[in-house]
Structures are given as C-alpha cells and as structure tokens.
Amino acid sequence: MKALRLMSWKSEPELVEVAKPTPGPGQVVVKIGGSGACHSDLHLMHDFDAGAVPWNPPFTLGHENAGWVDSIGVGVTAVKEGDAVAVYGSWGCGKCSRCQLGIETLCERPMEQPIPGGGGGLGLDGGMAEYMLVPFERLLVKLPGKMTPADAAPLTDAGLTPYHAVRRSWAKMQPESFVVCIGVGGLGHMGVQFVKATTGARVIAVDSKPEALELAKRVGADFTVVSDESAVAKIREITGGIGADVVIDFVGAESTMKMAMGSARSLGDVTIVGIAGGTIPFNFFSQAYEVSLQTIYWGSRPELVEIFNLADRGLIQVEHTKYSLDNAAQAYKDLQAGKIKGRAVIVP
Ligand code: NAD
Ligand code: ZN
Ligand code: ZN
C-alpha cells in the first residue's frame, strides 16, 4: 500500500510503498477514510531535530484519522469489520490514573506507552496511508449517525484540541464575557464554534489573513480583528476598555503571545495552543492582575465523544478541502503557504 512518510528530520515527506499492516491480539486495522493535515506536521518536517521529542523518523504521517474497521485481532470485541470509527490519537499506557480517566495525552507511564509521548503519525505509523494499525480497541470511537470519516478525522485534533482549551475555561465564558481566538486556521475556526455552541460568550477572532477572518465570521465570530500592532487596542475597544475574559492563542508566536497577554482582563485566562516557539516575559506586572497563563495539549477520549455529539447535532462542523493520497504532499505545501481554509483532509 502507499503511505506518506517522514523519512528523517528536516525533510519533506515521501510517498512510498509499504506493507499493509495485520492486527495482532487486541489490535485493529482501520481502512483510512480521512486523515487531516495538521500544522504540527509542518513543525515536525521543518523545526524539529533529533532529541526534541522521544522518537524519531521514519514513520507514516497523519495523527487525525478515521475510517472503517478492516480487520480485528484476537480478543477484540468493541468493534467489528465495517464499523465507521475515529482513532483517538494520543496513545497512553491505558493503566495509569490519567489513562483510566481517558486523558491519555497526560499518561504518567511513558515507558509503558506504545511509544513514549507519541502515537500514530507521531513516531509510529499514522493514517496518511491506505490502512493504519491501531494497537488497542479502546482508542477507537464509533462515528455517530451520518458522519463520514472525512468529516470525523479532523475532529480528533483540529476539533479535540480547541474543545479541550474552551472547556477548560468554561467558567470564564459567561454571557457577558468576551473570548479572543488568535489564528483562525484548522484549530482556530473550531475554537470559535465551540465557544458559540457551548457558552453564551461573544467571540473576537484575530488573524492576519482576510480569508481566515471571513471564515471566522461565517462560523459564528461576533467580531474580527486584523492581526497587527493595533489589535490589542481594537480588542480593548470592542470590550468597552476592559479586555477579554479568555484569550486562546492558536499560533504561539512571540507577537501573538504578547497580543494575548495584552488583551486579557484581570482574572482572565490566557491559553497557548500554537507551538510556533514564541516566548514572553511573565512576572507580577507583565499582565493584568490575576491572569492565568496556561498551555494545553490535545484532549481526552471522553471529550472526543462529546464533540461527536455536538457535530452529530449540527452544532459544529469542520470546513475542509479533500486531497487524494497521491496529492498529500501538496496539501502540506498549501498549508505552509497559508492557502488552506479550515483543514486539508487526505482521502486515500
Ligand atoms: P493552521 O495553519 O491551519 O492555522 C494557523 C492560522 O493562524 C492561520 O489562519 C494563519 O493565518 C494564522 N496566523 C499565523 N500567524 C498569525 C499571526 N501572527 N497573527 C494572527 N494569525 C496568524 O494551523 P493549525 O493546524 O490550526 O495549528 C495551529 C497551531 O497549533 C500550530 O502551531 C500547531 O502545531 C498547534 N497545535 C497544537 C496542539 C496542542 O495540543 N497544543 C494540537 C494541534 C496543533
Ligand atoms: Zn495536530
Ligand atoms: Zn497512562
């Protein structure tokens, strides 16, 4: 079968021929129906060196995956051949207290994971291929109703990560609150929708691209602001001089982190999701009083079930463009060039 593989750090991925996987005991092989192209993969291709993460290439890319069960190993009972499923992407040990709660992203026994701190498409083979091996049946979530794998795949990261960020700050998203979403790409356009679908707060979307701001408006943003030196002043003006209750930075560059801290109201939350590598000073006086600064990493299995429910009811949806597996490398080039609206999804 064909697979788009990262062969070494600091390189472009290659479409190569590999063997179709077979499931061992407790394992499942999924025929891929959708695999999302995440900006994190661009960081993997261009920014990472050996030692940055506890695993190395070569591996097949694609950590946002969904499809149909192709074959099951001995002892698998939760799914059967032909079931439409999504793959929860962060593969923990399954036994520690965090994993028991479904928070496999924060597994406390990395050495007992299939690969420390990774999963399919992150050190092990992912879904940018015709088939993918999933090591445990608990990592599969059945798709509800009419949801297709191409719709579901980006929900497993471009959906799950912003949902986790929004959910963590729910208490500060009251009807009178303002939430700023910086960077309205794959993750950000879902962040806007989760605030609107699950809270009464108003959303101020910030991006440097006019098309991204148009998308933000279309998916429910109440206000849009161009990302430049005047953005903090504009956010202050929209919020009546007070600032935003929650700011979620889906870029994570120095300029956006500065914007985030400058826009937050006292007692506000600033959440850094993007991993563009920015740093900012943090001391008693560097932001309004009692602002909390946090990072977040992906989301939990129960949260994935929650967003499938929201999607099944039509409350959220991923704006996406489909690419064939033969054209998957082009999807990443287009993502790099800022040409993708929402998410690019590879459909083999
Ligand atoms: P994307 O390329 O689809 O979207 C990025 C958006 O940010 C684009 O609309 C772009 O125009 C906008 N942008 C870029 N620079 C900007 C600036 N200075 N001001 C305002 N807007 C700006 O990327 P994505 O797939 O949504 O990922 C976003 C980030 O989140 C990446 O860094 C990715 O690696 C990271 N990520 C983190 C997690 C996590 O668990 N923390 C999970 C997935 C992705
Ligand atoms: Zn990702
Ligand atoms: Zn664990």
JSON list of N, CA and C in Angstrom, two decimals, residues 90-96 98-99 103-113:
[
{"chain": "A", "resi": 90, "resn": "SER", "atom": "N", "xyz": [-3.71, 10.10, 20.83]},
{"chain": "A", "resi": 90, "resn": "SER", "atom": "CA", "xyz": [-2.63, 10.07, 21.81]},
{"chain": "A", "resi": 90, "resn": "SER", "atom": "C", "xyz": [-2.69, 8.75, 22.55]},
{"chain": "A", "resi": 91, "resn": "TRP", "atom": "N", "xyz": [-1.66, 7.95, 22.40]},
{"chain": "A", "resi": 91, "resn": "TRP", "atom": "CA", "xyz": [-1.71, 6.56, 22.86]},
{"chain": "A", "resi": 91, "resn": "TRP", "atom": "C", "xyz": [-0.96, 6.39, 24.18]},
{"chain": "A", "resi": 92, "resn": "GLY", "atom": "N", "xyz": [-1.71, 6.30, 25.28]},
{"chain": "A", "resi": 92, "resn": "GLY", "atom": "CA", "xyz": [-1.11, 6.16, 26.61]},
{"chain": "A", "resi": 92, "resn": "GLY", "atom": "C", "xyz": [-0.91, 4.70, 26.99]},
{"chain": "A", "resi": 93, "resn": "CYS", "atom": "N", "xyz": [-0.60, 4.49, 28.29]},
{"chain": "A", "resi": 93, "resn": "CYS", "atom": "CA", "xyz": [-0.37, 3.12, 28.78]},
{"chain": "A", "resi": 93, "resn": "CYS", "atom": "C", "xyz": [-1.70, 2.40, 29.00]},
{"chain": "A", "resi": 94, "resn": "GLY", "atom": "N", "xyz": [-2.77, 3.17, 29.19]},
{"chain": "A", "resi": 94, "resn": "GLY", "atom": "CA", "xyz": [-4.09, 2.57, 29.40]},
{"chain": "A", "resi": 94, "resn": "GLY", "atom": "C", "xyz": [-4.35, 2.15, 30.84]},
{"chain": "A", "resi": 95, "resn": "LYS", "atom": "N", "xyz": [-3.32, 2.27, 31.72]},
{"chain": "A", "resi": 95, "resn": "LYS", "atom": "CA", "xyz": [-3.46, 1.74, 33.08]},
{"chain": "A", "resi": 95, "resn": "LYS", "atom": "C", "xyz": [-3.32, 2.80, 34.17]},
{"chain": "A", "resi": 96, "resn": "CYS", "atom": "N", "xyz": [-2.57, 3.87, 33.94]},
{"chain": "A", "resi": 96, "resn": "CYS", "atom": "CA", "xyz": [-2.34, 4.87, 35.00]},
{"chain": "A", "resi": 96, "resn": "CYS", "atom": "C", "xyz": [-3.64, 5.65, 35.23]},
{"chain": "A", "resi": 98, "resn": "ARG", "atom": "N", "xyz": [-4.49, 8.77, 34.90]},
{"chain": "A", "resi": 98, "resn": "ARG", "atom": "CA", "xyz": [-4.87, 9.68, 33.81]},
{"chain": "A", "resi": 98, "resn": "ARG", "atom": "C", "xyz": [-5.46, 8.90, 32.64]},
{"chain": "A", "resi": 99, "resn": "CYS", "atom": "N", "xyz": [-4.81, 7.80, 32.27]},
{"chain": "A", "resi": 99, "resn": "CYS", "atom": "CA", "xyz": [-5.34, 6.98, 31.16]},
{"chain": "A", "resi": 99, "resn": "CYS", "atom": "C", "xyz": [-6.70, 6.41, 31.51]},
{"chain": "A", "resi": 103, "resn": "ILE", "atom": "N", "xyz": [-7.60, 10.51, 29.79]},
{"chain": "A", "resi": 103, "resn": "ILE", "atom": "CA", "xyz": [-6.69, 11.63, 29.48]},
{"chain": "A", "resi": 103, "resn": "ILE", "atom": "C", "xyz": [-5.34, 11.03, 29.10]},
{"chain": "A", "resi": 104, "resn": "GLU", "atom": "N", "xyz": [-5.32, 10.31, 27.96]},
{"chain": "A", "resi": 104, "resn": "GLU", "atom": "CA", "xyz": [-4.10, 9.58, 27.60]},
{"chain": "A", "resi": 104, "resn": "GLU", "atom": "C", "xyz": [-2.98, 10.52, 27.16]},
{"chain": "A", "resi": 105, "resn": "THR", "atom": "N", "xyz": [-3.33, 11.77, 26.82]},
{"chain": "A", "resi": 105, "resn": "THR", "atom": "CA", "xyz": [-2.33, 12.78, 26.49]},
{"chain": "A", "resi": 105, "resn": "THR", "atom": "C", "xyz": [-1.36, 13.01, 27.65]},
{"chain": "A", "resi": 106, "resn": "LEU", "atom": "N", "xyz": [-1.87, 12.85, 28.87]},
{"chain": "A", "resi": 106, "resn": "LEU", "atom": "CA", "xyz": [-1.06, 13.15, 30.05]},
{"chain": "A", "resi": 106, "resn": "LEU", "atom": "C", "xyz": [-0.71, 11.88, 30.82]},
{"chain": "A", "resi": 107, "resn": "CYS", "atom": "N", "xyz": [-0.57, 10.77, 30.09]},
{"chain": "A", "resi": 107, "resn": "CYS", "atom": "CA", "xyz": [-0.21, 9.47, 30.67]},
{"chain": "A", "resi": 107, "resn": "CYS", "atom": "C", "xyz": [1.03, 9.62, 31.56]},
{"chain": "A", "resi": 108, "resn": "GLU", "atom": "N", "xyz": [0.96, 8.97, 32.71]},
{"chain": "A", "resi": 108, "resn": "GLU", "atom": "CA", "xyz": [2.06, 9.11, 33.67]},
{"chain": "A", "resi": 108, "resn": "GLU", "atom": "C", "xyz": [3.10, 8.01, 33.58]},
{"chain": "A", "resi": 109, "resn": "ARG", "atom": "N", "xyz": [2.92, 7.07, 32.63]},
{"chain": "A", "resi": 109, "resn": "ARG", "atom": "CA", "xyz": [3.91, 6.00, 32.49]},
{"chain": "A", "resi": 109, "resn": "ARG", "atom": "C", "xyz": [4.38, 5.92, 31.03]},
{"chain": "A", "resi": 110, "resn": "PRO", "atom": "N", "xyz": [5.15, 6.93, 30.61]},
{"chain": "A", "resi": 110, "resn": "PRO", "atom": "CA", "xyz": [5.55, 6.98, 29.20]},
{"chain": "A", "resi": 110, "resn": "PRO", "atom": "C", "xyz": [6.25, 5.72, 28.72]},
{"chain": "A", "resi": 111, "resn": "MET", "atom": "N", "xyz": [7.02, 5.07, 29.59]},
{"chain": "A", "resi": 111, "resn": "MET", "atom": "CA", "xyz": [7.76, 3.88, 29.13]},
{"chain": "A", "resi": 111, "resn": "MET", "atom": "C", "xyz": [6.85, 2.69, 28.87]},
{"chain": "A", "resi": 112, "resn": "GLU", "atom": "N", "xyz": [5.59, 2.79, 29.33]},
{"chain": "A", "resi": 112, "resn": "GLU", "atom": "CA", "xyz": [4.64, 1.69, 29.07]},
{"chain": "A", "resi": 112, "resn": "GLU", "atom": "C", "xyz": [3.70, 2.02, 27.91]},
{"chain": "A", "resi": 113, "resn": "GLN", "atom": "N", "xyz": [3.93, 3.17, 27.25]},
{"chain": "A", "resi": 113, "resn": "GLN", "atom": "CA", "xyz": [3.11, 3.53, 26.08]},
{"chain": "A", "resi": 113, "resn": "GLN", "atom": "C", "xyz": [3.64, 2.80, 24.85]}
]
